[in-house]
Short mmCIF file of C-alpha atoms and ligand atoms in Angstrom, two decimals:
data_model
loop_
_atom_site.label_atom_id
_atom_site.label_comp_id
_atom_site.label_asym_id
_atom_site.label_seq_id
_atom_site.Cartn_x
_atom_site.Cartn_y
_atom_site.Cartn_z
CA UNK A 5 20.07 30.56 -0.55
CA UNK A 6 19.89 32.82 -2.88
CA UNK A 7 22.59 33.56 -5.41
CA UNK A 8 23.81 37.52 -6.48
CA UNK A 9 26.06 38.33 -9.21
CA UNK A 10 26.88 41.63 -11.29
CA UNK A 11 29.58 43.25 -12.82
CA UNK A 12 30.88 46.52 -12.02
CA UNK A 13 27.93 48.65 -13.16
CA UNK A 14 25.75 46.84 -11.32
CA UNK A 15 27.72 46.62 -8.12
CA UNK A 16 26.47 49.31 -6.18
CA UNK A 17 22.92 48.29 -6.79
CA UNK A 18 24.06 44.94 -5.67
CA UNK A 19 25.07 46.10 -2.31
CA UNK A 20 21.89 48.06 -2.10
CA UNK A 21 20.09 44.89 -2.97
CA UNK A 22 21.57 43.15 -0.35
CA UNK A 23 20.64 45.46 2.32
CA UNK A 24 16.73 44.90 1.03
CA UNK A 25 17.57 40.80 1.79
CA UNK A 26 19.13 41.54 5.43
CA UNK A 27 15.83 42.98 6.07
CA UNK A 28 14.43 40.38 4.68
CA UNK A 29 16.21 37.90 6.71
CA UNK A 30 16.82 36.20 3.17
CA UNK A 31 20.55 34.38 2.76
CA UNK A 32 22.51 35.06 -0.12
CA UNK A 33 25.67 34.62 -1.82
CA UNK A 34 27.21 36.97 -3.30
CA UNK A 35 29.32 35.54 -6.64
CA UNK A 36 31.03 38.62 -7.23
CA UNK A 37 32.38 41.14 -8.07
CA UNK A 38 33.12 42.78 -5.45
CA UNK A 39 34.16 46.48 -6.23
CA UNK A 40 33.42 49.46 -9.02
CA UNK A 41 36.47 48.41 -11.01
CA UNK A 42 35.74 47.52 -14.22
CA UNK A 43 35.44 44.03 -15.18
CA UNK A 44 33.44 41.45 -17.47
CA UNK A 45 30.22 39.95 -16.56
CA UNK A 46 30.95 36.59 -17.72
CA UNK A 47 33.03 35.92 -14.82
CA UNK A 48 30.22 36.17 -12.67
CA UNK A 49 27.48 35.46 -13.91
CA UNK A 50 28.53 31.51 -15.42
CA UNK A 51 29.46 30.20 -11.76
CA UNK A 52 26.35 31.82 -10.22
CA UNK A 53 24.49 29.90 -13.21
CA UNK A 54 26.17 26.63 -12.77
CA UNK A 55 24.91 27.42 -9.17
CA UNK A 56 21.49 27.19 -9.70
CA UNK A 57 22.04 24.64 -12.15
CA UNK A 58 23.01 22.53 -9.04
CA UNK A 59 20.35 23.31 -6.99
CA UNK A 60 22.93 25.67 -4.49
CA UNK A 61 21.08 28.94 -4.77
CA UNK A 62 17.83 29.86 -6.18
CA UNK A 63 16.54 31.85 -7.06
CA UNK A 64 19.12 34.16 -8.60
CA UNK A 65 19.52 38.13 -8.86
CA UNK A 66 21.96 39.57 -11.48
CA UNK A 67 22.58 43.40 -12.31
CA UNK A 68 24.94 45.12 -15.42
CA UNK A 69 25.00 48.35 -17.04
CA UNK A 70 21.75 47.69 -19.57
CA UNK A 71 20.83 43.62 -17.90
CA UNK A 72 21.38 42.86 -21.28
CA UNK A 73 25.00 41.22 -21.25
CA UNK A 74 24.66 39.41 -17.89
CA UNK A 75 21.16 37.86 -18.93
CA UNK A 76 22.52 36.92 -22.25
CA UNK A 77 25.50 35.12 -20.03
CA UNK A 78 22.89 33.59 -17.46
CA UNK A 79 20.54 32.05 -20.61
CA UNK A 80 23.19 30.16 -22.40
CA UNK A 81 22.93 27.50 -19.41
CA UNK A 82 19.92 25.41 -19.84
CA UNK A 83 18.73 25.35 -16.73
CA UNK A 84 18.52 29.08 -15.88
CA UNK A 85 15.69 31.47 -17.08
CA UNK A 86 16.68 34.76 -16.53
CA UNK A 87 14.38 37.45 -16.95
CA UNK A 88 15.16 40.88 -17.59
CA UNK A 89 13.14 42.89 -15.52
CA UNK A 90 12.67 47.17 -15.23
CA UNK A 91 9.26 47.10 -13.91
CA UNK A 92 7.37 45.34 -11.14
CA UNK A 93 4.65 43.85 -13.30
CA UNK A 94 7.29 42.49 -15.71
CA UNK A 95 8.79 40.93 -12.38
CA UNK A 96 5.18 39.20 -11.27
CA UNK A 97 4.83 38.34 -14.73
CA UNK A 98 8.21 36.74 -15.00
CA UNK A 99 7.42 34.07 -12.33
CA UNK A 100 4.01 33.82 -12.44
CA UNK A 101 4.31 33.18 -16.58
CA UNK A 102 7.84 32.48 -17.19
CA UNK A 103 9.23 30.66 -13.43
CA UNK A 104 11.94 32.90 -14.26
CA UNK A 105 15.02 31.92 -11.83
CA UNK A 106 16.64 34.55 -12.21
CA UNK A 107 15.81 38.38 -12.24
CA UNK A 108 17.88 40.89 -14.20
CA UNK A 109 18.19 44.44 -13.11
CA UNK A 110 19.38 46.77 -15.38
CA UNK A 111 21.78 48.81 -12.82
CA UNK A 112 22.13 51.92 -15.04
CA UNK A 113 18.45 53.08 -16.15
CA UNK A 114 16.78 52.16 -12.81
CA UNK A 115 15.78 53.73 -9.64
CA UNK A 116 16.35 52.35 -5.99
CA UNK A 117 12.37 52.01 -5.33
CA UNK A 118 12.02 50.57 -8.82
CA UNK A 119 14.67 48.02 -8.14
CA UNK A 120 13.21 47.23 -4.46
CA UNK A 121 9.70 46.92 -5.96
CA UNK A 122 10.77 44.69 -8.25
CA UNK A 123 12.78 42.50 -5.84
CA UNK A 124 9.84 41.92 -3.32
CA UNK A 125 7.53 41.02 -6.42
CA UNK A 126 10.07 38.66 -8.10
CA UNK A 127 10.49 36.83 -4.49
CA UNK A 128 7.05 36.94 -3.45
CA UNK A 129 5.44 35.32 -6.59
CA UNK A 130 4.52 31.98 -7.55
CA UNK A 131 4.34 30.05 -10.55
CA UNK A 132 0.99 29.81 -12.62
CA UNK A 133 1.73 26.32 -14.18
CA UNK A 134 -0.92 24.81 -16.23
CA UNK A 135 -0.21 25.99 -19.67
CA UNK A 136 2.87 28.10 -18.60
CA UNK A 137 4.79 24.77 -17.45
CA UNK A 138 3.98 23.19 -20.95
CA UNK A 139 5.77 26.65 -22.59
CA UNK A 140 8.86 26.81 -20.36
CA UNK A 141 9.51 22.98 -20.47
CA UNK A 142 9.73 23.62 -24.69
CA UNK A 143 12.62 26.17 -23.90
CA UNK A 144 15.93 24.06 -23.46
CA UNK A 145 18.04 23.09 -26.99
CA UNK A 146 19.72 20.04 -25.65
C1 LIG B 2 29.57 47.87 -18.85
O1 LIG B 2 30.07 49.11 -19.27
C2 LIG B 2 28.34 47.49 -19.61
O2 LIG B 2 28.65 47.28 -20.95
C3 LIG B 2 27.73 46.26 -19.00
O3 LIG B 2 27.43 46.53 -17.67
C4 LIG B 2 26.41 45.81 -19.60
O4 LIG B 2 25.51 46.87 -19.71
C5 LIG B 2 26.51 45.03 -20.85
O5 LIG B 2 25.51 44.47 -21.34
#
């Protein structure tokens, strides 16, 4: 299951993303919100975190204005790595280097194609491990 979350600049792109998972067959939930008003991204992007925290979706997608406030919002939980991501090989090199659970889209200074590129990458790549594992297990403060 995979989770979604944004704020209201990302919410359009949201939708748009989830039309890319329909034809995908992918399943998703969608932790809000759930219209163009405006709104703060906190509120969605902590319970989709706690989400993946307990193992209910993974991996996540997130989307606000720059990425920047939801991914700072999404990395204060230990157990998500979020990963800001504007171009496909950023994307491959988020999971492959990083097992980024999460993939940031910044919904305001990217394209449709961009976005979709960087979708199928993020989903369709694995983890390196080996000396990557070692890295990201270093990362949690508590
Ligand atoms: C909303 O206007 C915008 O500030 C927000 O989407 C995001 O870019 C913040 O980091």
């Amino acid at each position: 299951m995979i989770g979604l979350c944004s704020d209201h600049a990302g919410y359009e792109l949201k939708e748009y993303i989830k039309t890319l998972l329909d034809a995908r067959g992918l399943s998703y939930k969608d932790f809000g919100t759930y219209s163009s008003d405006s709104c703060d991204y906190p509120d969605y992007a902590h319970p989709m975190a706690e989400a993946i925290e307990r193992g209910e979706v993974y991996p996540g997608i997130a989307i606000c204005g720059t990425g920047n406030g939801i991914g700072m919002t999404l990395n204060k939980h230990q157990g998500v790595r979020a990963a800001l991501c504007w171009r496909s090989d950023i994307a491959q090199l988020a999971r492959a280097h990083n097992d980024a659970n999460v993939v940031v889209v910044p919904g305001r200074f990217i394209s449709l194609e961009d976005t979709r590129k960087i979708i199928e990458v993020f989903l369709d790549t694995p983890f390196e491990g080996g000396r990557h594992a070692r890295r990201i297990q270093k990362i949690p403060v508590r």
